[in-house]
Amino acid sequence: MTATTVPEKPNVLSQEFARDPHTYYRIMRDYYPVLHDDVSGYYFVSRYEDVERIYKDSVGFSNENYGFQMEPVIGRTVIQMGGREHSVNRHLVTPALRGNYLNEMLPQVDDLAGEMIDEFRHAGRVDLVEQFTKWFPINVVVKMLDLPRGDLPKFHNWYSSLMAFLSNLTNDPEIHAWGMRTQEEYPAYILPIIAERRRNPGTDLISRLTQAEIDGEQFSDEQIKALIGLLLIAGGETTDKAIASTIKHLLLNPDQLEAVKKDPALATNALVENLRYHPPVQIILRTATADIEVSGTTIPAGSVVACVNGAANRDERRFENPDEFDIFRPDLNIRQAFAGSADHIAFALGRHFCVGSLLAKREGETAITQILAAMPDIRFADGAVPDDVGLFTRGPERLVVEFTPAA
């Protein structure tokens, strides 16, 4: 009997890993389901069952890691809270992102997408990342906050610095310095606006947050500042990458692309399958609160655990033919895909399931349907398939397409 050769442990910080993580994800799932990285000290968990367990176990695995990932730049947010503090803060913000206010915003989401697409529908060639997906979600957030559209470059710089700071595994001093600049610039910009909206509230999201109250508790200006910073991250780069990746994978699967063109309702299926196949947030961190065994490895108390969504979502133990992009996949419940009971792992799971998932859903549906309607013969420019980039968040850096210009 021939002995099985165990592959070398993947180096998650290597350039080879960054170029083709899915090759290494399979090695991790099969041979190193809990991989300890010596440089960062993190424990990378890659199997679906293990990642699901970690997200749902808020006692054994906390969000304390956001204390060093985000708090130094934007302050303490609901994403790192636990217990009653988390419950109160989540209840305060949920109506704005999942209630009547969201329903009021949805027509404006559609209008914003249409306005942006109108700027290039006659061009015949466009980089959809640079001219649409990079700006559309942040446009929506700025609209919700009723802030000047001319300040979009500032917001993009701030959320880019936040994402870089969040995923700075190697403690790059330049990334740290970039985050510290945001720490100074962002509060100086937003706190006076919050104070003014508290004095003279309108109907925008900032005003609503200043007035929100549960059991006599309200958000402070500092809390609102931090929450808006979280919206910039959760509502910016992640939705940007989800839309760009979905379009890319539809273009790579012409039969499915044609199906979505014929039935725009299938845009939801495409978005959900992309969340499974290529989640924009590939890795989310948690902190072990005690010594805990996962897949035969003891993770020491206080250790940072990296839940690898990108690996878990392609675990053949959970999904059939996981490396195939299939918008008609029978083992993925579309109805539950934007709720805490989702089959895929893209928004996390459990009590910290992404509260902005329904906004992301509408943005994705709107973007996909309007782009395909405006560019019915959309194709990769020069036949070139764009590369994906990123470790924590991942998606195409560019998405240059060609199409017949609108008459």
Short mmCIF file of N, CA and C in Angstrom, two decimals, residues 124-127 251 378-386 398-403:
data_model
loop_
_atom_site.label_atom_id
_atom_site.label_comp_id
_atom_site.label_asym_id
_atom_site.label_seq_id
_atom_site.Cartn_x
_atom_site.Cartn_y
_atom_site.Cartn_z
N GLY A 124 -18.79 52.06 -25.29
CA GLY A 124 -18.38 50.86 -26.01
C GLY A 124 -17.29 50.07 -25.31
N ARG A 125 -16.63 50.69 -24.36
CA ARG A 125 -15.56 50.02 -23.60
C ARG A 125 -15.44 50.72 -22.25
N VAL A 126 -15.34 49.96 -21.17
CA VAL A 126 -15.29 50.57 -19.85
C VAL A 126 -14.64 49.61 -18.87
N ASP A 127 -13.92 50.16 -17.90
CA ASP A 127 -13.46 49.38 -16.76
C ASP A 127 -14.54 49.50 -15.69
N LEU A 251 -19.65 36.28 -17.02
CA LEU A 251 -18.98 36.35 -18.31
C LEU A 251 -18.18 35.08 -18.60
N ILE A 378 -22.29 42.38 -23.62
CA ILE A 378 -21.10 42.60 -22.81
C ILE A 378 -20.14 41.42 -22.92
N ARG A 379 -18.83 41.73 -22.98
CA ARG A 379 -17.80 40.70 -23.10
C ARG A 379 -16.49 41.26 -22.55
N PHE A 380 -15.56 40.37 -22.20
CA PHE A 380 -14.25 40.81 -21.75
C PHE A 380 -13.55 41.55 -22.89
N ALA A 381 -12.97 42.70 -22.60
CA ALA A 381 -12.23 43.44 -23.61
C ALA A 381 -11.01 42.63 -24.04
N ASP A 382 -10.84 42.50 -25.33
CA ASP A 382 -9.68 41.77 -25.89
C ASP A 382 -9.61 40.33 -25.40
N GLY A 383 -10.72 39.82 -24.89
CA GLY A 383 -10.74 38.44 -24.40
C GLY A 383 -9.95 38.21 -23.14
N ALA A 384 -9.54 39.28 -22.47
CA ALA A 384 -8.67 39.17 -21.29
C ALA A 384 -9.50 39.01 -20.01
N VAL A 385 -9.32 37.88 -19.33
CA VAL A 385 -10.00 37.64 -18.05
C VAL A 385 -9.19 38.30 -16.93
N PRO A 386 -9.79 39.17 -16.15
CA PRO A 386 -9.03 39.89 -15.11
C PRO A 386 -8.63 38.98 -13.96
N ARG A 398 -9.39 45.06 -11.92
CA ARG A 398 -9.97 45.75 -13.07
C ARG A 398 -10.98 44.81 -13.71
N LEU A 399 -11.95 45.36 -14.41
CA LEU A 399 -12.92 44.56 -15.15
C LEU A 399 -13.27 45.33 -16.43
N VAL A 400 -12.35 45.25 -17.40
CA VAL A 400 -12.51 45.99 -18.65
C VAL A 400 -13.38 45.17 -19.60
N VAL A 401 -14.49 45.75 -20.00
CA VAL A 401 -15.43 45.06 -20.89
C VAL A 401 -15.71 45.90 -22.13
N GLU A 402 -16.17 45.23 -23.17
CA GLU A 402 -16.59 45.88 -24.39
C GLU A 402 -18.05 45.56 -24.66
N PHE A 403 -18.72 46.42 -25.40
CA PHE A 403 -20.13 46.24 -25.69
C PHE A 403 -20.52 47.19 -26.81
#
